[in-house]
mmCIF file of C-alpha atoms in Angstrom:
data_model
loop_
_atom_site.group_PDB
_atom_site.id
_atom_site.type_symbol
_atom_site.label_atom_id
_atom_site.label_comp_id
_atom_site.label_asym_id
_atom_site.label_seq_id
_atom_site.Cartn_x
_atom_site.Cartn_y
_atom_site.Cartn_z
ATOM 1 C CA MET A 1 -23.725 -7.088 8.687
ATOM 2 C CA VAL A 2 -21.807 -4.048 9.861
ATOM 3 C CA LYS A 3 -24.385 -1.257 9.609
ATOM 4 C CA GLU A 4 -23.764 2.230 8.347
ATOM 5 C CA LEU A 5 -23.676 5.020 10.897
ATOM 6 C CA ARG A 6 -24.725 8.545 10.020
ATOM 7 C CA ALA A 7 -23.306 11.457 11.978
ATOM 8 C CA ASN A 8 -26.689 12.297 13.505
ATOM 9 C CA GLU A 9 -26.847 8.818 15.030
ATOM 10 C CA PHE A 10 -23.560 9.182 16.875
ATOM 11 C CA ASP A 11 -25.097 10.289 20.171
ATOM 12 C CA THR A 12 -27.548 7.437 20.374
ATOM 13 C CA LEU A 13 -25.490 4.640 18.839
ATOM 14 C CA VAL A 14 -22.012 5.449 20.115
ATOM 15 C CA LYS A 15 -22.183 7.974 22.985
ATOM 16 C CA ALA A 16 -25.011 6.172 24.753
ATOM 17 C CA GLU A 17 -23.807 2.657 24.019
ATOM 18 C CA GLU A 18 -22.561 0.706 27.029
ATOM 19 C CA LYS A 19 -20.583 -1.755 24.955
ATOM 20 C CA PRO A 20 -17.374 -0.647 23.258
ATOM 21 C CA VAL A 21 -18.009 0.572 19.706
ATOM 22 C CA VAL A 22 -15.720 0.292 16.696
ATOM 23 C CA LEU A 23 -16.275 2.811 13.897
ATOM 24 C CA LYS A 24 -14.741 1.928 10.582
ATOM 25 C CA PHE A 25 -14.194 4.962 8.318
ATOM 26 C CA THR A 26 -14.313 3.861 4.729
ATOM 27 C CA ALA A 27 -15.238 4.747 1.130
ATOM 28 C CA ASP A 28 -16.027 2.729 -1.936
ATOM 29 C CA TRP A 29 -13.023 4.126 -3.851
ATOM 30 C CA CYS A 30 -10.471 3.002 -1.299
ATOM 31 C CA PRO A 31 -8.674 -0.265 -2.140
ATOM 32 C CA GLY A 32 -7.438 -0.810 1.415
ATOM 33 C CA CYS A 33 -11.030 -0.520 2.656
ATOM 34 C CA LYS A 34 -12.170 -3.208 0.263
ATOM 35 C CA GLN A 35 -9.678 -5.656 1.648
ATOM 36 C CA LEU A 36 -10.450 -4.834 5.255
ATOM 37 C CA ALA A 37 -14.242 -5.029 4.867
ATOM 38 C CA PRO A 38 -14.727 -8.841 4.971
ATOM 39 C CA ILE A 39 -12.285 -9.102 7.867
ATOM 40 C CA VAL A 40 -14.103 -6.522 9.977
ATOM 41 C CA GLU A 41 -17.370 -8.174 8.973
ATOM 42 C CA SER A 42 -16.200 -11.529 10.259
ATOM 43 C CA VAL A 43 -14.747 -10.153 13.500
ATOM 44 C CA ALA A 44 -17.910 -8.100 14.076
ATOM 45 C CA GLU A 45 -20.021 -11.235 13.761
ATOM 46 C CA GLU A 46 -17.777 -13.130 16.141
ATOM 47 C CA LEU A 47 -17.761 -10.377 18.792
ATOM 48 C CA GLU A 48 -21.326 -9.203 18.219
ATOM 49 C CA GLU A 49 -22.307 -9.810 21.880
ATOM 50 C CA GLU A 50 -19.471 -7.719 23.301
ATOM 51 C CA ILE A 51 -18.728 -4.992 20.745
ATOM 52 C CA ALA A 52 -20.835 -2.905 18.362
ATOM 53 C CA PHE A 53 -19.423 -2.230 14.885
ATOM 54 C CA TYR A 54 -20.496 0.476 12.421
ATOM 55 C CA HIS A 55 -19.036 1.847 9.251
ATOM 56 C CA VAL A 56 -18.938 5.502 8.297
ATOM 57 C CA ASP A 57 -18.816 6.393 4.620
ATOM 58 C CA VAL A 58 -16.531 9.426 4.411
ATOM 59 C CA ASP A 59 -18.127 10.466 1.117
ATOM 60 C CA GLU A 60 -21.377 10.940 3.018
ATOM 61 C CA GLU A 61 -19.938 12.208 6.281
ATOM 62 C CA LEU A 62 -16.786 14.160 5.510
ATOM 63 C CA GLU A 63 -17.423 16.721 8.233
ATOM 64 C CA PHE A 64 -17.869 14.012 10.835
ATOM 65 C CA ALA A 65 -14.678 12.305 9.662
ATOM 66 C CA GLN A 66 -12.813 15.591 9.856
ATOM 67 C CA GLN A 67 -14.189 16.237 13.302
ATOM 68 C CA TYR A 68 -12.496 13.001 14.349
ATOM 69 C CA GLN A 69 -9.384 13.960 12.399
ATOM 70 C CA VAL A 70 -9.625 11.028 10.071
ATOM 71 C CA MET A 71 -7.345 11.897 7.161
ATOM 72 C CA SER A 72 -6.630 8.486 5.797
ATOM 73 C CA ILE A 73 -8.775 5.427 5.331
ATOM 74 C CA PRO A 74 -9.460 2.749 6.310
ATOM 75 C CA THR A 75 -9.326 3.968 9.904
ATOM 76 C CA LEU A 76 -10.811 2.132 12.859
ATOM 77 C CA ILE A 77 -11.654 4.085 16.001
ATOM 78 C CA LEU A 78 -12.518 2.289 19.208
ATOM 79 C CA PHE A 79 -14.896 4.106 21.548
ATOM 80 C CA LYS A 80 -15.364 3.194 25.184
ATOM 81 C CA ASN A 81 -18.111 4.962 27.117
ATOM 82 C CA GLY A 82 -18.500 7.300 24.191
ATOM 83 C CA GLU A 83 -14.875 8.430 24.229
ATOM 84 C CA GLU A 84 -12.131 7.541 21.801
ATOM 85 C CA ALA A 85 -9.940 4.864 23.380
ATOM 86 C CA ASP A 86 -7.696 3.975 20.453
ATOM 87 C CA ARG A 87 -7.432 4.178 16.696
ATOM 88 C CA VAL A 88 -5.561 2.497 13.887
ATOM 89 C CA THR A 89 -5.127 3.549 10.272
ATOM 90 C CA ALA A 90 -4.736 1.001 7.486
ATOM 91 C CA PRO A 91 -4.283 -1.949 9.849
ATOM 92 C CA GLU A 92 -2.890 -5.185 8.519
ATOM 93 C CA ALA A 93 -5.883 -6.984 7.036
ATOM 94 C CA SER A 94 -5.883 -9.920 9.406
ATOM 95 C CA GLU A 95 -8.647 -11.056 11.747
ATOM 96 C CA GLU A 96 -6.161 -11.336 14.568
ATOM 97 C CA VAL A 97 -5.119 -7.684 14.256
ATOM 98 C CA VAL A 98 -8.707 -6.415 14.048
ATOM 99 C CA ARG A 99 -9.847 -8.685 16.891
ATOM 100 C CA ASP A 100 -6.980 -7.564 19.146
ATOM 101 C CA PHE A 101 -7.628 -3.911 18.378
ATOM 102 C CA SER A 102 -11.364 -4.179 18.958
ATOM 103 C CA SER A 103 -11.305 -6.195 22.142
ATOM 104 C CA GLN A 104 -8.493 -4.452 23.984
ATOM 105 C CA MET B 1 1.893 -29.590 -1.619
ATOM 106 C CA TYR B 2 1.854 -27.030 -4.403
ATOM 107 C CA LYS B 3 3.972 -27.164 -7.535
ATOM 108 C CA THR B 4 4.432 -23.457 -7.188
ATOM 109 C CA VAL B 5 3.522 -20.706 -4.756
ATOM 110 C CA ILE B 6 3.570 -17.083 -5.855
ATOM 111 C CA LEU B 7 4.012 -14.382 -3.230
ATOM 112 C CA GLY B 8 2.332 -11.116 -4.148
ATOM 113 C CA THR B 9 -0.460 -9.943 -6.430
ATOM 114 C CA GLY B 10 1.014 -7.013 -8.301
ATOM 115 C CA PRO B 11 1.596 -7.197 -12.062
ATOM 116 C CA ALA B 12 4.608 -9.507 -11.577
ATOM 117 C CA GLY B 13 2.807 -12.084 -9.444
ATOM 118 C CA LEU B 14 -0.364 -11.944 -11.524
ATOM 119 C CA THR B 15 1.518 -12.398 -14.795
ATOM 120 C CA SER B 16 3.326 -15.405 -13.312
ATOM 121 C CA ALA B 17 -0.076 -16.693 -12.202
ATOM 122 C CA ILE B 18 -1.565 -16.304 -15.682
ATOM 123 C CA TYR B 19 1.302 -18.203 -17.303
ATOM 124 C CA LEU B 20 1.488 -20.959 -14.689
ATOM 125 C CA ALA B 21 -2.267 -21.470 -14.408
ATOM 126 C CA ARG B 22 -2.458 -21.660 -18.166
ATOM 127 C CA ALA B 23 0.303 -24.292 -18.079
ATOM 128 C CA ASN B 24 -1.766 -26.363 -15.615
ATOM 129 C CA MET B 25 0.703 -25.823 -12.799
ATOM 130 C CA GLU B 26 -2.133 -24.952 -10.382
ATOM 131 C CA PRO B 27 -0.318 -22.077 -8.687
ATOM 132 C CA LEU B 28 -1.278 -20.834 -5.249
ATOM 133 C CA ILE B 29 -1.047 -17.050 -5.040
ATOM 134 C CA LEU B 30 -0.645 -15.516 -1.615
ATOM 135 C CA GLU B 31 -1.878 -11.994 -1.258
ATOM 136 C CA GLY B 32 -0.278 -9.738 1.341
ATOM 137 C CA PRO B 33 -1.346 -6.570 3.127
ATOM 138 C CA GLU B 34 -1.358 -4.434 -0.043
ATOM 139 C CA PRO B 35 -3.285 -6.539 -2.550
ATOM 140 C CA GLY B 36 -2.571 -5.559 -6.126
ATOM 141 C CA GLY B 37 0.523 -3.659 -5.087
ATOM 142 C CA GLN B 38 1.430 -0.124 -6.039
ATOM 143 C CA LEU B 39 -0.801 -0.030 -9.122
ATOM 144 C CA THR B 40 -3.887 -0.044 -6.922
ATOM 145 C CA LEU B 41 -2.680 3.246 -5.465
ATOM 146 C CA THR B 42 -2.400 4.991 -8.816
ATOM 147 C CA THR B 43 -5.033 6.479 -11.060
ATOM 148 C CA ALA B 44 -4.762 6.574 -14.831
ATOM 149 C CA VAL B 45 -2.040 4.362 -16.306
ATOM 150 C CA GLU B 46 -1.017 5.671 -19.714
ATOM 151 C CA ASN B 47 2.052 3.584 -20.482
ATOM 152 C CA TYR B 48 0.837 0.012 -20.172
ATOM 153 C CA PRO B 49 0.671 -1.375 -23.709
ATOM 154 C CA GLY B 50 -2.677 -2.604 -24.957
ATOM 155 C CA PHE B 51 -4.690 0.352 -23.716
ATOM 156 C CA SER B 52 -4.940 3.232 -26.160
ATOM 157 C CA ASP B 53 -7.101 5.058 -23.629
ATOM 158 C CA PRO B 54 -5.741 5.363 -20.089
ATOM 159 C CA VAL B 55 -6.699 2.458 -17.842
ATOM 160 C CA MET B 56 -7.148 2.936 -14.100
ATOM 161 C CA GLY B 57 -4.489 1.135 -12.023
ATOM 162 C CA PRO B 58 -6.957 -0.817 -9.848
ATOM 163 C CA GLU B 59 -8.926 -1.838 -12.939
ATOM 164 C CA LEU B 60 -5.781 -3.077 -14.672
ATOM 165 C CA ILE B 61 -5.006 -5.238 -11.645
ATOM 166 C CA ASP B 62 -8.585 -6.556 -11.435
ATOM 167 C CA THR B 63 -8.413 -7.533 -15.088
ATOM 168 C CA MET B 64 -5.092 -9.359 -14.623
ATOM 169 C CA ARG B 65 -6.513 -11.168 -11.624
ATOM 170 C CA ALA B 66 -9.630 -12.215 -13.545
ATOM 171 C CA GLN B 67 -7.390 -13.457 -16.337
ATOM 172 C CA ALA B 68 -5.401 -15.629 -13.895
ATOM 173 C CA LYS B 69 -8.588 -16.912 -12.249
ATOM 174 C CA ARG B 70 -9.998 -17.872 -15.610
ATOM 175 C CA PHE B 71 -7.232 -20.463 -15.885
ATOM 176 C CA GLY B 72 -7.759 -21.758 -12.351
ATOM 177 C CA ALA B 73 -5.219 -19.820 -10.301
ATOM 178 C CA GLN B 74 -6.050 -20.034 -6.620
ATOM 179 C CA PHE B 75 -5.787 -16.916 -4.409
ATOM 180 C CA LYS B 76 -5.489 -16.752 -0.633
ATOM 181 C CA THR B 77 -4.932 -13.793 1.665
ATOM 182 C CA ALA B 78 -1.992 -14.512 3.919
ATOM 183 C CA LEU B 79 1.236 -12.866 4.857
ATOM 184 C CA VAL B 80 4.273 -15.134 4.800
ATOM 185 C CA LYS B 81 6.238 -14.618 8.001
ATOM 186 C CA GLU B 82 8.987 -17.207 7.609
ATOM 187 C CA VAL B 83 10.417 -19.409 4.915
ATOM 188 C CA ASP B 84 12.643 -22.455 4.903
ATOM 189 C CA PHE B 85 14.363 -22.892 1.551
ATOM 190 C CA SER B 86 17.120 -25.153 2.899
ATOM 191 C CA SER B 87 15.634 -28.286 1.344
ATOM 192 C CA ARG B 88 12.852 -29.232 -1.019
ATOM 193 C CA PRO B 89 9.929 -29.134 -0.728
ATOM 194 C CA PHE B 90 10.251 -25.538 0.425
ATOM 195 C CA ARG B 91 8.277 -24.591 3.500
ATOM 196 C CA LEU B 92 6.508 -21.281 4.050
ATOM 197 C CA GLU B 93 4.895 -20.215 7.287
ATOM 198 C CA ALA B 94 1.906 -18.041 6.469
ATOM 199 C CA ASP B 95 -0.155 -16.044 8.917
ATOM 200 C CA GLY B 96 -3.552 -17.670 9.169
ATOM 201 C CA LEU B 97 -2.760 -20.592 6.850
ATOM 202 C CA GLY B 98 -0.002 -22.369 8.727
ATOM 203 C CA GLU B 99 2.702 -24.255 6.886
ATOM 204 C CA ILE B 100 2.580 -24.428 3.116
ATOM 205 C CA GLN B 101 4.821 -26.734 1.106
ATOM 206 C CA ALA B 102 5.916 -25.919 -2.404
ATOM 207 C CA GLU B 103 8.176 -27.371 -5.065
ATOM 208 C CA SER B 104 9.003 -23.876 -6.284
ATOM 209 C CA VAL B 105 8.412 -20.290 -5.174
ATOM 210 C CA ILE B 106 8.135 -16.997 -7.012
ATOM 211 C CA VAL B 107 8.899 -13.976 -4.852
ATOM 212 C CA SER B 108 7.002 -10.995 -6.233
ATOM 213 C CA THR B 109 6.312 -9.154 -2.999
ATOM 214 C CA GLY B 110 7.032 -5.733 -4.465
ATOM 215 C CA ALA B 111 7.963 -2.739 -2.416
ATOM 216 C CA ARG B 112 6.413 -0.452 0.143
ATOM 217 C CA ALA B 113 6.653 3.315 0.461
ATOM 218 C CA LYS B 114 9.803 4.703 1.992
ATOM 219 C CA MET B 115 9.405 7.046 4.934
ATOM 220 C CA LEU B 116 11.491 10.125 5.752
ATOM 221 C CA GLU B 117 12.332 8.865 9.255
ATOM 222 C CA ILE B 118 12.162 12.368 10.726
ATOM 223 C CA PRO B 119 10.550 13.580 13.957
ATOM 224 C CA GLY B 120 6.784 14.024 13.748
ATOM 225 C CA GLU B 121 6.330 11.626 10.883
ATOM 226 C CA ALA B 122 5.304 8.341 12.498
ATOM 227 C CA GLU B 123 2.851 9.890 14.975
ATOM 228 C CA ASN B 124 1.105 11.834 12.211
ATOM 229 C CA LEU B 125 0.784 8.974 9.767
ATOM 230 C CA GLY B 126 -2.916 8.843 8.946
ATOM 231 C CA ARG B 127 -3.404 12.258 10.531
ATOM 232 C CA GLY B 128 -1.973 14.320 7.734
ATOM 233 C CA VAL B 129 1.103 12.333 6.740
ATOM 234 C CA SER B 130 0.310 10.019 3.863
ATOM 235 C CA THR B 131 2.079 7.790 1.364
ATOM 236 C CA CYS B 132 -0.916 7.598 -0.963
ATOM 237 C CA ALA B 133 -2.476 10.667 -2.543
ATOM 238 C CA THR B 134 -5.156 8.685 -4.335
ATOM 239 C CA CYS B 135 -6.228 7.151 -1.013
ATOM 240 C CA ASP B 136 -6.119 10.245 1.147
ATOM 241 C CA GLY B 137 -6.280 13.273 -1.184
ATOM 242 C CA PHE B 138 -10.032 13.403 -0.642
ATOM 243 C CA PHE B 139 -9.542 14.658 2.918
ATOM 244 C CA PHE B 140 -7.620 17.719 1.772
ATOM 245 C CA ARG B 141 -10.307 19.589 -0.099
ATOM 246 C CA ASP B 142 -9.423 23.309 -0.119
ATOM 247 C CA LYS B 143 -6.401 22.664 2.084
ATOM 248 C CA LYS B 144 -2.697 23.223 1.632
ATOM 249 C CA VAL B 145 -0.519 20.191 1.079
ATOM 250 C CA VAL B 146 3.089 19.393 0.303
ATOM 251 C CA VAL B 147 4.495 16.505 -1.680
ATOM 252 C CA VAL B 148 8.015 15.314 -0.911
ATOM 253 C CA GLY B 149 9.916 13.819 -3.831
ATOM 254 C CA GLY B 150 11.041 14.525 -7.375
ATOM 255 C CA GLY B 151 10.255 11.431 -9.412
ATOM 256 C CA ASP B 152 7.283 10.378 -11.506
ATOM 257 C CA SER B 153 5.276 9.274 -8.503
ATOM 258 C CA ALA B 154 5.805 12.636 -6.827
ATOM 259 C CA MET B 155 4.550 14.420 -9.969
ATOM 260 C CA GLU B 156 1.564 12.088 -10.156
ATOM 261 C CA GLU B 157 0.710 12.644 -6.507
ATOM 262 C CA ALA B 158 1.062 16.417 -6.874
ATOM 263 C CA LEU B 159 -1.134 16.499 -9.969
ATOM 264 C CA PHE B 160 -3.749 14.289 -8.366
ATOM 265 C CA LEU B 161 -3.817 16.469 -5.262
ATOM 266 C CA THR B 162 -4.560 19.598 -7.287
ATOM 267 C CA LYS B 163 -8.056 18.166 -7.781
ATOM 268 C CA PHE B 164 -8.720 18.654 -4.085
ATOM 269 C CA ALA B 165 -6.168 20.936 -2.455
ATOM 270 C CA LYS B 166 -6.040 24.679 -3.068
ATOM 271 C CA GLU B 167 -2.253 24.677 -3.056
ATOM 272 C CA VAL B 168 0.337 21.958 -3.623
ATOM 273 C CA GLN B 169 4.017 22.537 -2.895
ATOM 274 C CA VAL B 170 6.596 20.024 -4.041
ATOM 275 C CA ILE B 171 9.677 19.719 -1.848
ATOM 276 C CA HIS B 172 12.676 18.119 -3.501
ATOM 277 C CA ARG B 173 16.196 17.675 -2.200
ATOM 278 C CA ARG B 174 17.880 18.393 -5.533
ATOM 279 C CA ASN B 175 17.579 21.366 -7.848
ATOM 280 C CA GLU B 176 16.249 19.272 -10.685
ATOM 281 C CA LEU B 177 13.549 16.670 -10.952
ATOM 282 C CA ARG B 178 14.109 12.999 -11.663
ATOM 283 C CA ALA B 179 10.639 12.640 -13.195
ATOM 284 C CA SER B 180 10.087 11.981 -16.896
ATOM 285 C CA LYS B 181 9.767 15.008 -19.164
ATOM 286 C CA ILE B 182 6.057 14.524 -19.807
ATOM 287 C CA MET B 183 5.231 14.348 -16.085
ATOM 288 C CA GLN B 184 7.485 17.306 -15.262
ATOM 289 C CA ASP B 185 5.819 19.422 -17.930
ATOM 290 C CA ARG B 186 2.374 18.580 -16.667
ATOM 291 C CA ALA B 187 3.290 19.474 -13.111
ATOM 292 C CA MET B 188 5.189 22.630 -14.106
ATOM 293 C CA ASN B 189 2.217 23.823 -16.125
ATOM 294 C CA ASN B 190 -0.232 23.361 -13.279
ATOM 295 C CA GLU B 191 -0.760 26.699 -11.587
ATOM 296 C CA LYS B 192 -1.703 25.141 -8.234
ATOM 297 C CA ILE B 193 1.734 23.562 -7.941
ATOM 298 C CA SER B 194 4.747 25.451 -6.614
ATOM 299 C CA TRP B 195 8.282 24.239 -5.942
ATOM 300 C CA ILE B 196 10.803 24.170 -3.119
ATOM 301 C CA PHE B 197 14.075 22.797 -4.443
ATOM 302 C CA ASN B 198 17.349 21.886 -2.742
ATOM 303 C CA SER B 199 15.530 21.335 0.485
ATOM 304 C CA ILE B 200 15.533 18.516 3.000
ATOM 305 C CA PRO B 201 12.607 17.889 5.345
ATOM 306 C CA MET B 202 13.737 18.062 8.974
ATOM 307 C CA GLU B 203 10.595 17.775 11.070
ATOM 308 C CA ILE B 204 6.842 17.487 10.744
ATOM 309 C CA LEU B 205 4.938 19.654 13.158
ATOM 310 C CA SER B 206 1.526 19.159 14.666
ATOM 311 C CA GLN B 207 -0.677 20.602 17.327
ATOM 312 C CA ASN B 208 -3.540 18.777 19.055
ATOM 313 C CA ASN B 209 -3.205 15.872 16.638
ATOM 314 C CA GLN B 210 -3.531 18.226 13.702
ATOM 315 C CA LEU B 211 -0.681 18.601 11.268
ATOM 316 C CA THR B 212 0.445 22.214 11.038
ATOM 317 C CA GLY B 213 3.647 22.309 9.038
ATOM 318 C CA ILE B 214 6.936 20.918 7.891
ATOM 319 C CA ARG B 215 10.360 22.352 8.634
ATOM 320 C CA VAL B 216 12.855 22.117 5.770
ATOM 321 C CA LYS B 217 16.501 23.017 5.424
ATOM 322 C CA ASN B 218 17.991 24.467 2.280
ATOM 323 C CA LYS B 219 21.037 22.419 1.334
ATOM 324 C CA GLU B 220 22.965 25.352 -0.078
ATOM 325 C CA THR B 221 22.231 28.162 2.338
ATOM 326 C CA GLN B 222 21.643 25.857 5.370
ATOM 327 C CA GLU B 223 18.699 28.118 6.098
ATOM 328 C CA GLU B 224 15.649 26.566 7.677
ATOM 329 C CA GLN B 225 12.160 27.410 6.642
ATOM 330 C CA LEU B 226 8.811 26.512 8.154
ATOM 331 C CA ILE B 227 6.149 25.648 5.612
ATOM 332 C CA GLU B 228 2.613 25.733 6.896
ATOM 333 C CA THR B 229 0.624 22.837 5.550
ATOM 334 C CA ASP B 230 -2.299 20.550 6.342
ATOM 335 C CA GLY B 231 -0.870 17.458 4.738
ATOM 336 C CA VAL B 232 2.463 15.877 3.839
ATOM 337 C CA PHE B 233 2.477 13.323 1.033
ATOM 338 C CA LEU B 234 5.576 11.192 0.698
ATOM 339 C CA ALA B 235 6.778 10.020 -2.697
ATOM 340 C CA ILE B 236 10.448 9.395 -2.039
ATOM 341 C CA GLY B 237 10.710 5.885 -3.348
ATOM 342 C CA HIS B 238 10.139 2.392 -2.129
ATOM 343 C CA ILE B 239 11.764 -0.336 -0.036
ATOM 344 C CA PRO B 240 11.534 -3.915 -1.299
ATOM 345 C CA ASN B 241 9.503 -6.267 0.883
ATOM 346 C CA THR B 242 12.183 -8.803 1.677
ATOM 347 C CA ASP B 243 12.493 -8.722 5.477
ATOM 348 C CA PHE B 244 11.152 -12.265 5.778
ATOM 349 C CA LEU B 245 13.718 -13.565 3.245
ATOM 350 C CA LYS B 246 16.918 -12.159 4.712
ATOM 351 C CA GLU B 247 18.249 -15.500 5.968
ATOM 352 C CA ALA B 248 16.857 -17.562 3.116
ATOM 353 C CA ILE B 249 18.163 -16.087 -0.149
ATOM 354 C CA ASN B 250 20.794 -13.591 -1.221
ATOM 355 C CA ILE B 251 19.628 -10.014 -0.778
ATOM 356 C CA TYR B 252 21.543 -6.808 -1.522
ATOM 357 C CA PRO B 253 22.204 -4.513 1.449
ATOM 358 C CA ASN B 254 19.503 -2.143 0.127
ATOM 359 C CA GLY B 255 16.943 -4.941 0.357
ATOM 360 C CA TYR B 256 16.577 -5.977 -3.296
ATOM 361 C CA VAL B 257 16.708 -9.671 -4.160
ATOM 362 C CA LYS B 258 19.816 -10.708 -6.095
ATOM 363 C CA VAL B 259 18.960 -12.463 -9.336
ATOM 364 C CA GLU B 260 21.199 -13.925 -11.990
ATOM 365 C CA PRO B 261 21.197 -11.334 -14.807
ATOM 366 C CA GLY B 262 18.889 -12.219 -17.683
ATOM 367 C CA THR B 263 16.916 -14.691 -15.536
ATOM 368 C CA THR B 264 14.774 -14.618 -12.427
ATOM 369 C CA ASN B 265 17.001 -17.160 -10.607
ATOM 370 C CA THR B 266 17.900 -16.404 -7.025
ATOM 371 C CA ASN B 267 20.817 -18.235 -5.417
ATOM 372 C CA ILE B 268 18.435 -21.045 -4.380
ATOM 373 C CA PRO B 269 17.447 -23.279 -7.304
ATOM 374 C CA GLY B 270 13.656 -23.335 -7.431
ATOM 375 C CA VAL B 271 13.207 -19.891 -5.881
ATOM 376 C CA PHE B 272 12.665 -17.095 -8.375
ATOM 377 C CA ALA B 273 12.100 -13.365 -8.033
ATOM 378 C CA ALA B 274 10.110 -11.013 -10.261
ATOM 379 C CA GLY B 275 8.936 -7.423 -10.269
ATOM 380 C CA ASP B 276 10.011 -4.485 -8.119
ATOM 381 C CA VAL B 277 11.386 -6.748 -5.393
ATOM 382 C CA GLN B 278 14.393 -7.424 -7.653
ATOM 383 C CA ASP B 279 14.307 -4.357 -9.923
ATOM 384 C CA GLN B 280 16.566 -1.505 -8.876
ATOM 385 C CA ARG B 281 16.294 0.326 -12.129
ATOM 386 C CA TYR B 282 13.073 0.242 -14.157
ATOM 387 C CA LYS B 283 10.238 -0.424 -11.697
ATOM 388 C CA GLN B 284 7.448 -0.183 -14.257
ATOM 389 C CA ALA B 285 4.198 -2.145 -14.340
ATOM 390 C CA VAL B 286 5.185 -3.558 -17.701
ATOM 391 C CA THR B 287 8.698 -4.592 -16.607
ATOM 392 C CA ALA B 288 7.162 -6.233 -13.544
ATOM 393 C CA ALA B 289 4.774 -8.129 -15.809
ATOM 394 C CA GLY B 290 7.710 -9.030 -18.065
ATOM 395 C CA THR B 291 9.803 -10.485 -15.257
ATOM 396 C CA GLY B 292 6.659 -12.221 -13.949
ATOM 397 C CA CYS B 293 6.435 -14.028 -17.263
ATOM 398 C CA MET B 294 10.143 -14.891 -17.076
ATOM 399 C CA ALA B 295 9.731 -16.312 -13.562
ATOM 400 C CA ALA B 296 6.803 -18.474 -14.681
ATOM 401 C CA MET B 297 8.835 -19.897 -17.535
ATOM 402 C CA ASP B 298 11.824 -20.429 -15.235
ATOM 403 C CA VAL B 299 9.519 -22.318 -12.838
ATOM 404 C CA GLU B 300 8.221 -24.543 -15.613
ATOM 405 C CA THR B 301 11.714 -25.500 -16.740
ATOM 406 C CA PHE B 302 12.807 -26.042 -13.161
ATOM 407 C CA ILE B 303 9.897 -28.361 -12.311
ATOM 408 C CA GLU B 304 10.415 -30.354 -15.482
ATOM 409 C CA THR B 305 14.131 -30.827 -14.968
ATOM 410 C CA ASN B 306 14.121 -31.221 -11.180
ATOM 411 C CA PRO B 307 11.259 -33.551 -10.285
ATOM 412 C CA LEU B 308 10.796 -34.151 -6.553
ATOM 413 C CA LYS B 309 11.269 -37.811 -5.721
#
């Protein structure tokens, strides 16, 4: 299960994490997010040893999303050593695309 | 091998699926990167018959899908990358599924949003440039946004955005709107919406990954104007999703599939097209559903009269 991340957990769960972290910005009203969810879920399970995955609900954490200039969802942001390394908005909903993005 | 494979899950593909599943043709429906198609990006649909109260676009699609499933239609998520229609059975190469063989194919892949193709657009997509107000409007609470376009979808986007944004400006290249009277009136009567006519977007500007404005040129005076804005929503029409079919069936230069008038026949017997992918004129949910029904009936006749040996 990809766990939810709240903004106040960012420092401990993302900044301090040695593994790369993928944050998925999402909301329950977003059709693209619904399609991406099972794909991220499956890739997260597969890469669980190497990469940490969390989802951020923009309804709950709008300020946090804005801080990271997320203005469209679904958006995936890859963090390495606590810094943004790459991001993709509305990626093609395929495991290959999500796997390649996450493990680059 | 499948008797029929349907590409796309908008109202055209789903209507085909309902008819063909109900006729025991066991259709396989392949769902692409925008499941449900354009309807899932809209809000209240007021002109689809059968609903005296507005129905939400995504809900309408879910209901159609449930209706197709009820009769045994099978859905898979896969994007078709290549097709070979040179002999039967037809072969389709789908991402993640490999080769699929089919006696007949319905192309109902719909259309995707057209972009302006101007500087600053691609790099700000998802950072202020959007093709879907219902998806992204949320992020523009109390901000200033512009909508580019003059048709019904532009009016709908503008009206939807007034729920969040403090100011919505519509930029249109002509001096009159193409939208239907009812949608024009609604937009014109909304005090949050203002209008910039006769103007062509030239460049989208940003600073530190933050969208700051859009530069437009007045067609008559040739004067350029910088409009400060936090978001640019594009509603300038759609491009049919036919790139993967270019070598396989006859396609018009603008990307629409050529069909024999009054039918859904393409130039390849056994390959049919329905919905926006072949509709240059009407592009409504109900016309898509209508041609989806036609395609299903064309498939049935084709399979009956052209059995594979």
